[in-house]
PDB file of C-alpha atoms in Angstrom:
ATOM      1  CA  MET A   1      24.664 -15.955  27.186  1.00 97.00           C
ATOM      2  CA  LEU A   2      24.732 -15.617  23.385  1.00 98.00           C
ATOM      3  CA  VAL A   3      27.578 -14.161  21.181  1.00 98.00           C
ATOM      4  CA  LEU A   4      27.383 -13.930  17.316  1.00 98.00           C
ATOM      5  CA  GLU A   5      30.971 -13.039  15.598  1.00 98.00           C
ATOM      6  CA  GLN A   6      31.081 -11.831  12.132  1.00 97.00           C
ATOM      7  CA  ILE A   7      28.065 -13.710  10.891  1.00 98.00           C
ATOM      8  CA  HIS A   8      27.656 -13.910   7.090  1.00 98.00           C
ATOM      9  CA  THR A   9      24.759 -15.962   5.648  1.00 97.00           C
ATOM     10  CA  TYR A  10      23.544 -16.308   2.083  1.00 96.00           C
ATOM     11  CA  TYR A  11      20.219 -17.593   0.206  1.00 94.00           C
ATOM     12  CA  ASP A  12      22.085 -18.726  -2.929  1.00 92.00           C
ATOM     13  CA  ARG A  13      23.999 -15.870  -3.964  1.00 92.00           C
ATOM     14  CA  ILE A  14      22.124 -13.321  -2.150  1.00 94.00           C
ATOM     15  CA  HIS A  15      24.606 -12.355   0.625  1.00 96.00           C
ATOM     16  CA  ALA A  16      21.812 -11.575   3.579  1.00 96.00           C
ATOM     17  CA  LEU A  17      24.173 -11.011   6.789  1.00 97.00           C
ATOM     18  CA  LYS A  18      27.379  -9.100   6.124  1.00 97.00           C
ATOM     19  CA  GLY A  19      29.519  -9.613   9.582  1.00 97.00           C
ATOM     20  CA  VAL A  20      26.782  -9.266  11.909  1.00 98.00           C
ATOM     21  CA  SER A  21      28.172  -9.489  15.792  1.00 97.00           C
ATOM     22  CA  LEU A  22      26.286  -9.153  18.852  1.00 97.00           C
ATOM     23  CA  THR A  23      25.774 -10.286  22.172  1.00 98.00           C
ATOM     24  CA  VAL A  24      22.990 -11.089  24.400  1.00 98.00           C
ATOM     25  CA  ARG A  25      23.559 -11.050  28.482  1.00 97.00           C
ATOM     26  CA  GLN A  26      21.702 -13.279  30.661  1.00 97.00           C
ATOM     27  CA  GLY A  27      18.494 -11.532  31.740  1.00 97.00           C
ATOM     28  CA  GLU A  28      18.195  -8.897  29.219  1.00 97.00           C
ATOM     29  CA  ILE A  29      15.872  -7.900  26.335  1.00 98.00           C
ATOM     30  CA  VAL A  30      17.804  -6.929  23.650  1.00 98.00           C
ATOM     31  CA  THR A  31      15.947  -5.856  20.305  1.00 97.00           C
ATOM     32  CA  LEU A  32      16.810  -6.011  16.444  1.00 96.00           C
ATOM     33  CA  ILE A  33      15.297  -3.179  14.631  1.00 93.00           C
ATOM     34  CA  GLY A  34      15.508  -2.224  11.090  1.00 90.00           C
ATOM     35  CA  SER A  35      13.583  -2.215   7.723  1.00 86.00           C
ATOM     36  CA  ASN A  36      12.306  -5.224   5.638  1.00 86.00           C
ATOM     37  CA  GLY A  37      14.974  -7.071   4.361  1.00 87.00           C
ATOM     38  CA  ALA A  38      17.364  -5.435   6.698  1.00 91.00           C
ATOM     39  CA  GLY A  39      18.339  -9.359   8.079  1.00 94.00           C
ATOM     40  CA  LYS A  40      16.596  -9.283  11.322  1.00 94.00           C
ATOM     41  CA  SER A  41      14.827 -12.767  10.834  1.00 94.00           C
ATOM     42  CA  THR A  42      17.710 -14.216   9.069  1.00 96.00           C
ATOM     43  CA  THR A  43      19.704 -13.436  12.091  1.00 97.00           C
ATOM     44  CA  LEU A  44      17.177 -15.430  14.477  1.00 96.00           C
ATOM     45  CA  ARG A  45      16.979 -18.265  11.962  1.00 95.00           C
ATOM     46  CA  ALA A  46      20.864 -18.411  12.098  1.00 97.00           C
ATOM     47  CA  ILE A  47      20.637 -18.516  15.886  1.00 98.00           C
ATOM     48  CA  SER A  48      18.031 -21.338  15.772  1.00 96.00           C
ATOM     49  CA  GLY A  49      19.894 -23.444  13.398  1.00 95.00           C
ATOM     50  CA  LEU A  50      17.343 -22.769  10.296  1.00 95.00           C
ATOM     51  CA  ILE A  51      19.951 -21.497   8.076  1.00 95.00           C
ATOM     52  CA  LYS A  52      23.980 -22.289   8.368  1.00 95.00           C
ATOM     53  CA  PRO A  53      26.441 -19.045   8.771  1.00 96.00           C
ATOM     54  CA  ARG A  54      29.111 -19.599   5.690  1.00 96.00           C
ATOM     55  CA  LEU A  55      31.258 -17.585   7.955  1.00 97.00           C
ATOM     56  CA  GLY A  56      31.531 -16.595  11.524  1.00 97.00           C
ATOM     57  CA  ARG A  57      30.532 -18.348  14.723  1.00 97.00           C
ATOM     58  CA  ILE A  58      27.636 -18.638  17.437  1.00 98.00           C
ATOM     59  CA  LEU A  59      28.435 -19.201  20.665  1.00 98.00           C
ATOM     60  CA  LEU A  60      26.018 -20.181  23.468  1.00 98.00           C
ATOM     61  CA  ASP A  61      27.600 -19.928  26.867  1.00 96.00           C
ATOM     62  CA  GLY A  62      31.080 -19.756  25.192  1.00 96.00           C
ATOM     63  CA  GLN A  63      30.223 -22.918  23.196  1.00 97.00           C
ATOM     64  CA  PRO A  64      29.601 -23.054  19.290  1.00 97.00           C
ATOM     65  CA  ILE A  65      26.199 -23.855  18.416  1.00 97.00           C
ATOM     66  CA  ASP A  66      26.174 -22.776  14.944  1.00 95.00           C
ATOM     67  CA  PRO A  67      27.098 -26.453  13.426  1.00 95.00           C
ATOM     68  CA  LEU A  68      24.268 -27.978  15.415  1.00 96.00           C
ATOM     69  CA  PRO A  69      20.635 -28.784  13.585  1.00 95.00           C
ATOM     70  CA  ALA A  70      17.908 -26.980  15.024  1.00 93.00           C
ATOM     71  CA  HIS A  71      16.464 -29.528  17.073  1.00 92.00           C
ATOM     72  CA  ALA A  72      19.542 -29.719  19.051  1.00 94.00           C
ATOM     73  CA  VAL A  73      19.760 -26.061  19.329  1.00 95.00           C
ATOM     74  CA  MET A  74      16.150 -25.939  20.914  1.00 92.00           C
ATOM     75  CA  ARG A  75      17.334 -28.810  23.398  1.00 92.00           C
ATOM     76  CA  LEU A  76      20.037 -26.302  24.641  1.00 95.00           C
ATOM     77  CA  GLY A  77      17.645 -23.811  25.477  1.00 94.00           C
ATOM     78  CA  ILE A  78      16.953 -21.743  22.735  1.00 97.00           C
ATOM     79  CA  SER A  79      13.036 -21.307  21.441  1.00 95.00           C
ATOM     80  CA  GLN A  80      11.697 -18.947  18.642  1.00 92.00           C
ATOM     81  CA  SER A  81       8.130 -17.995  18.280  1.00 92.00           C
ATOM     82  CA  PRO A  82       8.576 -16.927  14.367  1.00 85.00           C
ATOM     83  CA  GLU A  83       7.309 -14.238  12.200  1.00 81.00           C
ATOM     84  CA  GLY A  84       3.617 -15.062  10.973  1.00 72.00           C
ATOM     85  CA  ARG A  85       3.069 -17.206  13.786  1.00 75.00           C
ATOM     86  CA  ARG A  86       3.034 -20.730  12.262  1.00 86.00           C
ATOM     87  CA  ILE A  87       0.477 -22.237  14.363  1.00 90.00           C
ATOM     88  CA  PHE A  88      -0.718 -25.571  13.470  1.00 89.00           C
ATOM     89  CA  ALA A  89      -4.360 -24.258  12.347  1.00 91.00           C
ATOM     90  CA  ARG A  90      -6.179 -27.569  12.729  1.00 93.00           C
ATOM     91  CA  LEU A  91      -4.952 -28.451  16.105  1.00 95.00           C
ATOM     92  CA  THR A  92      -6.465 -27.010  19.219  1.00 96.00           C
ATOM     93  CA  VAL A  93      -5.044 -24.321  21.396  1.00 96.00           C
ATOM     94  CA  GLU A  94      -4.072 -26.987  23.849  1.00 95.00           C
ATOM     95  CA  GLU A  95      -2.558 -29.288  21.366  1.00 95.00           C
ATOM     96  CA  ASN A  96      -0.515 -26.407  20.097  1.00 93.00           C
ATOM     97  CA  LEU A  97       1.006 -25.937  23.326  1.00 95.00           C
ATOM     98  CA  GLU A  98       1.863 -29.236  23.902  1.00 93.00           C
ATOM     99  CA  LEU A  99       3.882 -29.560  20.936  1.00 91.00           C
ATOM    100  CA  GLY A 100       5.836 -26.665  22.250  1.00 91.00           C
ATOM    101  CA  ALA A 101       7.051 -29.392  24.866  1.00 90.00           C
ATOM    102  CA  PHE A 102       7.989 -32.122  22.375  1.00 87.00           C
ATOM    103  CA  THR A 103      11.511 -32.439  23.450  1.00 82.00           C
ATOM    104  CA  ARG A 104      10.382 -32.906  27.193  1.00 82.00           C
ATOM    105  CA  ASN A 105       9.342 -35.710  29.171  1.00 83.00           C
ATOM    106  CA  ASP A 106       9.092 -34.402  32.584  1.00 87.00           C
ATOM    107  CA  LYS A 107       5.244 -34.538  32.756  1.00 86.00           C
ATOM    108  CA  PRO A 108       4.411 -32.579  36.032  1.00 87.00           C
ATOM    109  CA  ALA A 109       6.833 -29.772  35.141  1.00 90.00           C
ATOM    110  CA  ILE A 110       5.153 -29.523  31.688  1.00 92.00           C
ATOM    111  CA  ARG A 111       1.811 -29.188  33.306  1.00 91.00           C
ATOM    112  CA  ALA A 112       3.091 -26.378  35.779  1.00 92.00           C
ATOM    113  CA  ASP A 113       4.448 -24.652  32.396  1.00 92.00           C
ATOM    114  CA  LEU A 114       1.123 -24.836  30.778  1.00 94.00           C
ATOM    115  CA  GLU A 115      -0.445 -23.251  33.947  1.00 94.00           C
ATOM    116  CA  ARG A 116       2.070 -20.598  33.704  1.00 92.00           C
ATOM    117  CA  VAL A 117       1.503 -19.890  30.150  1.00 94.00           C
ATOM    118  CA  LEU A 118      -2.381 -19.757  30.561  1.00 95.00           C
ATOM    119  CA  ALA A 119      -1.575 -17.312  33.591  1.00 93.00           C
ATOM    120  CA  LEU A 120       0.188 -15.065  30.846  1.00 92.00           C
ATOM    121  CA  PHE A 121      -2.642 -15.316  28.501  1.00 92.00           C
ATOM    122  CA  PRO A 122      -5.827 -15.766  30.047  1.00 92.00           C
ATOM    123  CA  ARG A 123      -7.698 -15.714  26.603  1.00 91.00           C
ATOM    124  CA  LEU A 124      -6.172 -18.978  25.763  1.00 94.00           C
ATOM    125  CA  ARG A 125      -7.304 -20.929  28.840  1.00 93.00           C
ATOM    126  CA  GLU A 126     -10.740 -19.888  27.477  1.00 93.00           C
ATOM    127  CA  ARG A 127     -10.184 -21.539  24.095  1.00 93.00           C
ATOM    128  CA  LEU A 128      -8.184 -24.529  24.804  1.00 94.00           C
ATOM    129  CA  ARG A 129     -10.285 -26.854  22.919  1.00 94.00           C
ATOM    130  CA  GLN A 130     -10.720 -24.312  19.902  1.00 94.00           C
ATOM    131  CA  ARG A 131      -8.740 -24.995  16.795  1.00 95.00           C
ATOM    132  CA  GLY A 132      -5.839 -22.667  16.191  1.00 92.00           C
ATOM    133  CA  GLY A 133      -6.859 -21.589  12.863  1.00 91.00           C
ATOM    134  CA  THR A 134     -10.336 -20.015  14.372  1.00 93.00           C
ATOM    135  CA  LEU A 135      -8.446 -17.662  16.674  1.00 92.00           C
ATOM    136  CA  SER A 136      -7.929 -14.046  15.951  1.00 90.00           C
ATOM    137  CA  GLY A 137      -4.703 -12.659  15.019  1.00 87.00           C
ATOM    138  CA  GLY A 138      -3.861 -11.369  18.529  1.00 87.00           C
ATOM    139  CA  GLU A 139      -4.808 -14.710  19.930  1.00 90.00           C
ATOM    140  CA  GLN A 140      -2.681 -16.386  17.426  1.00 92.00           C
ATOM    141  CA  GLN A 141       0.318 -14.377  18.329  1.00 90.00           C
ATOM    142  CA  MET A 142      -0.305 -15.111  21.958  1.00 90.00           C
ATOM    143  CA  LEU A 143      -0.643 -18.861  21.102  1.00 93.00           C
ATOM    144  CA  ALA A 144       2.750 -18.665  19.203  1.00 93.00           C
ATOM    145  CA  ILE A 145       4.552 -17.216  22.015  1.00 93.00           C
ATOM    146  CA  GLY A 146       3.102 -19.401  24.636  1.00 94.00           C
ATOM    147  CA  ARG A 147       4.210 -22.623  22.530  1.00 95.00           C
ATOM    148  CA  ALA A 148       7.768 -21.353  22.214  1.00 94.00           C
ATOM    149  CA  LEU A 149       7.652 -20.907  26.340  1.00 95.00           C
ATOM    150  CA  MET A 150       6.248 -24.471  26.851  1.00 95.00           C
ATOM    151  CA  SER A 151      10.052 -25.673  25.915  1.00 92.00           C
ATOM    152  CA  ARG A 152      11.231 -23.759  28.781  1.00 92.00           C
ATOM    153  CA  PRO A 153      13.673 -21.793  27.002  1.00 95.00           C
ATOM    154  CA  ARG A 154      16.658 -19.990  28.809  1.00 95.00           C
ATOM    155  CA  LEU A 155      16.668 -17.646  25.705  1.00 97.00           C
ATOM    156  CA  LEU A 156      13.445 -16.850  23.745  1.00 97.00           C
ATOM    157  CA  LEU A 157      13.603 -15.516  20.038  1.00 97.00           C
ATOM    158  CA  LEU A 158      10.660 -13.338  19.098  1.00 95.00           C
ATOM    159  CA  ASP A 159      10.199 -12.548  15.573  1.00 93.00           C
ATOM    160  CA  GLU A 160       7.752  -9.733  14.674  1.00 90.00           C
ATOM    161  CA  PRO A 161       5.306 -10.247  17.755  1.00 90.00           C
ATOM    162  CA  SER A 162       3.310  -7.003  17.026  1.00 86.00           C
ATOM    163  CA  MET A 163       3.065  -7.586  12.966  1.00 84.00           C
ATOM    164  CA  GLY A 164      -0.837  -7.152  12.050  1.00 80.00           C
ATOM    165  CA  LEU A 165      -2.035  -6.233  15.565  1.00 81.00           C
ATOM    166  CA  ALA A 166      -4.527  -3.361  16.672  1.00 82.00           C
ATOM    167  CA  PRO A 167      -2.401  -0.843  18.831  1.00 85.00           C
ATOM    168  CA  LEU A 168      -4.195  -1.909  22.014  1.00 84.00           C
ATOM    169  CA  LEU A 169      -3.233  -5.579  21.560  1.00 85.00           C
ATOM    170  CA  VAL A 170       0.425  -4.652  20.645  1.00 87.00           C
ATOM    171  CA  GLU A 171       0.501  -2.592  24.221  1.00 89.00           C
ATOM    172  CA  GLN A 172      -0.412  -5.843  25.831  1.00 88.00           C
ATOM    173  CA  ILE A 173       1.890  -8.403  23.875  1.00 89.00           C
ATOM    174  CA  PHE A 174       4.750  -6.087  24.724  1.00 92.00           C
ATOM    175  CA  ARG A 175       3.466  -5.825  28.762  1.00 92.00           C
ATOM    176  CA  ILE A 176       3.378  -9.452  28.473  1.00 91.00           C
ATOM    177  CA  VAL A 177       7.306  -9.688  26.887  1.00 93.00           C
ATOM    178  CA  ARG A 178       8.233  -7.761  29.590  1.00 94.00           C
ATOM    179  CA  SER A 179       6.588 -10.184  32.330  1.00 94.00           C
ATOM    180  CA  ILE A 180       8.176 -12.841  30.736  1.00 94.00           C
ATOM    181  CA  ASN A 181      11.560 -11.404  30.950  1.00 96.00           C
ATOM    182  CA  GLU A 182      11.130 -10.256  34.667  1.00 95.00           C
ATOM    183  CA  GLN A 183      10.263 -14.017  35.606  1.00 92.00           C
ATOM    184  CA  GLY A 184      13.995 -14.879  34.406  1.00 94.00           C
ATOM    185  CA  THR A 185      13.674 -15.252  30.799  1.00 96.00           C
ATOM    186  CA  THR A 186      16.338 -13.608  28.505  1.00 98.00           C
ATOM    187  CA  ILE A 187      14.766 -12.357  25.001  1.00 98.00           C
ATOM    188  CA  LEU A 188      16.138 -11.515  21.697  1.00 98.00           C
ATOM    189  CA  LEU A 189      13.187  -9.487  20.114  1.00 97.00           C
ATOM    190  CA  VAL A 190      13.120  -8.520  16.639  1.00 95.00           C
ATOM    191  CA  GLU A 191      10.638  -6.100  15.664  1.00 89.00           C
ATOM    192  CA  GLN A 192       9.587  -3.077  13.122  1.00 83.00           C
ATOM    193  CA  ASN A 193       7.746  -1.341  15.869  1.00 87.00           C
ATOM    194  CA  ALA A 194      10.755   0.404  16.833  1.00 89.00           C
ATOM    195  CA  HIS A 195       9.223   2.834  19.703  1.00 89.00           C
ATOM    196  CA  ALA A 196       7.317  -0.120  21.141  1.00 90.00           C
ATOM    197  CA  ALA A 197      10.461  -2.548  21.169  1.00 93.00           C
ATOM    198  CA  LEU A 198      12.893   0.371  22.375  1.00 94.00           C
ATOM    199  CA  SER A 199      10.880   1.312  25.206  1.00 93.00           C
ATOM    200  CA  ILE A 200      10.959  -2.324  26.937  1.00 95.00           C
ATOM    201  CA  ALA A 201      14.512  -3.533  25.586  1.00 97.00           C
ATOM    202  CA  HIS A 202      17.758  -2.910  27.655  1.00 97.00           C
ATOM    203  CA  ARG A 203      20.060  -2.723  24.722  1.00 97.00           C
ATOM    204  CA  ALA A 204      19.304  -2.338  20.787  1.00 96.00           C
ATOM    205  CA  TYR A 205      20.985  -3.124  17.434  1.00 96.00           C
ATOM    206  CA  VAL A 206      19.729  -1.566  14.039  1.00 94.00           C
ATOM    207  CA  LEU A 207      20.353  -3.656  10.845  1.00 93.00           C
ATOM    208  CA  GLU A 208      20.308  -2.063   7.447  1.00 93.00           C
ATOM    209  CA  THR A 209      20.958  -4.386   4.509  1.00 92.00           C
ATOM    210  CA  GLY A 210      22.515  -7.144   6.518  1.00 95.00           C
ATOM    211  CA  THR A 211      25.168  -4.971   8.590  1.00 95.00           C
ATOM    212  CA  VAL A 212      24.895  -3.441  11.939  1.00 96.00           C
ATOM    213  CA  VAL A 213      25.126   0.184  11.430  1.00 93.00           C
ATOM    214  CA  LEU A 214      24.106   1.285  15.324  1.00 93.00           C
ATOM    215  CA  GLU A 215      23.890  -0.245  18.754  1.00 95.00           C
ATOM    216  CA  GLY A 216      23.728   0.880  22.575  1.00 96.00           C
ATOM    217  CA  PRO A 217      21.563   1.062  25.314  1.00 97.00           C
ATOM    218  CA  ALA A 218      17.774   1.289  24.245  1.00 95.00           C
ATOM    219  CA  SER A 219      17.469   4.468  25.675  1.00 93.00           C
ATOM    220  CA  GLU A 220      20.311   6.151  23.898  1.00 93.00           C
ATOM    221  CA  VAL A 221      19.361   4.093  20.407  1.00 92.00           C
ATOM    222  CA  LEU A 222      15.699   5.675  20.994  1.00 90.00           C
ATOM    223  CA  ALA A 223      17.185   9.196  21.249  1.00 89.00           C
ATOM    224  CA  SER A 224      19.290   8.646  18.073  1.00 88.00           C
ATOM    225  CA  SER A 225      18.392  11.370  15.535  1.00 85.00           C
ATOM    226  CA  GLN A 226      19.265   8.511  12.922  1.00 81.00           C
ATOM    227  CA  VAL A 227      16.678   6.136  14.316  1.00 83.00           C
ATOM    228  CA  ARG A 228      14.123   8.787  14.923  1.00 80.00           C
ATOM    229  CA  GLU A 229      14.429   9.590  10.978  1.00 78.00           C
ATOM    230  CA  ALA A 230      14.315   6.427   9.702  1.00 73.00           C
ATOM    231  CA  TYR A 231      12.056   4.325  12.333  1.00 70.00           C
ATOM    232  CA  LEU A 232       9.905   6.484  14.254  1.00 66.00           C
ATOM    233  CA  GLY A 233       8.918   9.448  11.754  1.00 59.00           C
ATOM    234  CA  SER A 234      10.421  12.335  13.451  1.00 54.00           C
TER     235      SER A 234
END
């Protein structure tokens, strides 16, 4: 479904991604793990069209998408739940979710997708009329993921969904991520909680300072001594 070929990106003179290549097959959960500053979020931003690669190509179903603006990438079926949630604090939960479907005009299907999101996140149903900024951190994360799902993506990009959450909420979020995948959505997951990410992913890539240093089936990456020492504290 998705192929990155030798992607190089820059922030001014800072060389952020240095030849990143990866693939995501339809139906998979693929995870990117790495420390702060490794280039994980930058990779998602490049896929979403928020930052343009200086070199390399990004292909969706074999067609280049790296020249496209972000809204055009979204219309092709790629949606992102960003790091830090980025919900609209003054809007209600329902209004935040409706904004996730702003590119669509199929009202009956939008209503059906709203019901699907509320079934995945029952707590959001209880807070539909509540302003987003008054939600707890875990509820805001649920809202951010739900909003991304409202565009009916084929590929969902999740950026640090467990950040700042209590362990029980982390478990809940990852159960829901697995459920979303089982319902047919392909997922590219960026996550610092390496153990949680590798426990639900099919394949994994390890990034260090903008370079892929390890890749393979998630179970093999989890068993790697390099990963265990660097990210799992063992």
